[in-house]
DNA sequence: CGCCCAATAT
DNA sequence: CATATTGGGC
């Protein structure tokens, strides 16, 4: 077995970024509202997570080598897992319509990481989904997102180098928002699928991820059902003007009234806010049309 | 079957 | 508007 010093850097980071069970579990608990529990038929122990009782887990970043991963202890909270599992394909969620998934920057990041580590070749919806191990995520979710992401990548390549290629439509620029939040790994932008084998291992950190990750996409979904957003507030990107601005380096997007994404804009050295469970601050008085509340969770991980 | 892409629907 | 869904090609 040979090792590349380069590889160690990436997967070291990968591991570090991974929220540990200790971190995720309590968060998940906290994030699960009574509503959710009920809707999902989660046996949420009565008073297991009383609102307001936010106990913050000590943030201990111990990065465990994949080889030394501690076996999953019997966690009483494991049922949270089944919560989404139930929603996913076991329980009577089969015929039920799944609410739209919200791709938070964090979620997207996981996505990008997964793709990056899989290599373009293996980065197909199913695999990505598995690697991400986000509970409640469906292949279709990923496929859809992947499709868009690919378009985004193409767009980027397209205009890099050409001084005045195609004008970026406002729609495009606007939709890039999410994607701009996560730096695109270098080799992504290289020409079409590289036929050669990935410079790095085919798979491996899978084991690390394979563990039940408690990021339940289902939680988001449950809260949304459908919703809508009427928010015009864009930063300078004229539709057909001459000045296309580049994607912002960071998602410190001061949205006017957009549903709050957890602010990954956290300063380096400082962790994320304790429990950034933010809900829409706007009492839905936009245009007057029924707007659904949107909750965006995911205080997990930052840049 | 699963992927990919475009178009379309919500 | 962001995502989901569908449809056709592979």
PDB file of N, CA and C (backbone and C1' of nucleotides) in Angstrom, chain A residues 100-101 103 141 175, chain C residues 1-5:
ATOM      1  N   UNK A 100     -40.493  19.056  -0.158  1.00  0.00           N
ATOM      2  CA  UNK A 100     -39.268  19.417  -0.872  1.00  0.00           C
ATOM      3  C   UNK A 100     -38.064  19.489   0.047  1.00  0.00           C
ATOM      4  N   UNK A 101     -37.007  19.019  -0.493  1.00  0.00           N
ATOM      5  CA  UNK A 101     -35.759  19.086   0.257  1.00  0.00           C
ATOM      6  C   UNK A 101     -35.134  20.461   0.072  1.00  0.00           C
ATOM      7  N   UNK A 103     -31.801  22.450   0.052  1.00  0.00           N
ATOM      8  CA  UNK A 103     -30.362  22.262  -0.002  1.00  0.00           C
ATOM      9  C   UNK A 103     -29.656  23.402   0.701  1.00  0.00           C
ATOM     10  N   UNK A 141     -33.413  13.154  -5.212  1.00  0.00           N
ATOM     11  CA  UNK A 141     -32.961  14.421  -4.661  1.00  0.00           C
ATOM     12  C   UNK A 141     -31.582  14.726  -5.205  1.00  0.00           C
ATOM     13  N   UNK A 175     -29.330  31.464  -9.267  1.00  0.00           N
ATOM     14  CA  UNK A 175     -29.358  30.078  -8.827  1.00  0.00           C
ATOM     15  C   UNK A 175     -27.989  29.582  -8.382  1.00  0.00           C
TER      16      UNK A 175
ATOM     17  P    DC C   1     -37.374  34.772  -9.950  1.00  0.00           P
ATOM     18  O5'  DC C   1     -36.506  33.500  -9.385  1.00  0.00           O
ATOM     19  C5'  DC C   1     -35.997  33.712  -8.076  1.00  0.00           C
ATOM     20  C4'  DC C   1     -36.174  32.451  -7.283  1.00  0.00           C
ATOM     21  C3'  DC C   1     -35.307  31.340  -7.854  1.00  0.00           C
ATOM     22  O3'  DC C   1     -34.472  30.890  -6.820  1.00  0.00           O
ATOM     23  C1'  DC C   1     -37.518  30.596  -7.443  1.00  0.00           C
ATOM     24  P    DA C   2     -33.317  29.922  -7.136  1.00  0.00           P
ATOM     25  O5'  DA C   2     -33.753  28.612  -6.333  1.00  0.00           O
ATOM     26  C5'  DA C   2     -34.180  28.763  -4.987  1.00  0.00           C
ATOM     27  C4'  DA C   2     -34.788  27.450  -4.542  1.00  0.00           C
ATOM     28  C3'  DA C   2     -33.888  26.270  -4.860  1.00  0.00           C
ATOM     29  O3'  DA C   2     -34.023  25.324  -3.809  1.00  0.00           O
ATOM     30  C1'  DA C   2     -35.933  26.049  -6.032  1.00  0.00           C
ATOM     31  P    DT C   3     -32.885  24.245  -3.687  1.00  0.00           P
ATOM     32  O5'  DT C   3     -33.583  22.844  -4.084  1.00  0.00           O
ATOM     33  C5'  DT C   3     -34.700  22.764  -4.012  1.00  0.00           C
ATOM     34  C4'  DT C   3     -35.776  21.912  -4.434  1.00  0.00           C
ATOM     35  C3'  DT C   3     -35.467  20.500  -4.904  1.00  0.00           C
ATOM     36  O3'  DT C   3     -36.253  19.609  -4.110  1.00  0.00           O
ATOM     37  C1'  DT C   3     -36.848  21.641  -6.439  1.00  0.00           C
ATOM     38  P    DA C   4     -36.260  18.077  -4.344  1.00  0.00           P
ATOM     39  O5'  DA C   4     -37.490  17.733  -5.304  1.00  0.00           O
ATOM     40  C5'  DA C   4     -38.667  18.521  -5.226  1.00  0.00           C
ATOM     41  C4'  DA C   4     -39.805  17.881  -5.990  1.00  0.00           C
ATOM     42  C3'  DA C   4     -39.681  16.405  -6.307  1.00  0.00           C
ATOM     43  O3'  DA C   4     -40.985  15.860  -6.325  1.00  0.00           O
ATOM     44  C1'  DA C   4     -39.582  17.642  -8.318  1.00  0.00           C
ATOM     45  P    DT C   5     -41.266  14.354  -6.621  1.00  0.00           P
ATOM     46  O5'  DT C   5     -41.596  14.348  -8.169  1.00  0.00           O
ATOM     47  C5'  DT C   5     -42.567  15.278  -8.642  1.00  0.00           C
ATOM     48  C4'  DT C   5     -42.725  15.107 -10.132  1.00  0.00           C
ATOM     49  C3'  DT C   5     -42.632  13.656 -10.603  1.00  0.00           C
ATOM     50  O3'  DT C   5     -43.727  13.427 -11.443  1.00  0.00           O
ATOM     51  C1'  DT C   5     -41.217  15.030 -11.872  1.00  0.00           C
TER      52       DT C   5
END
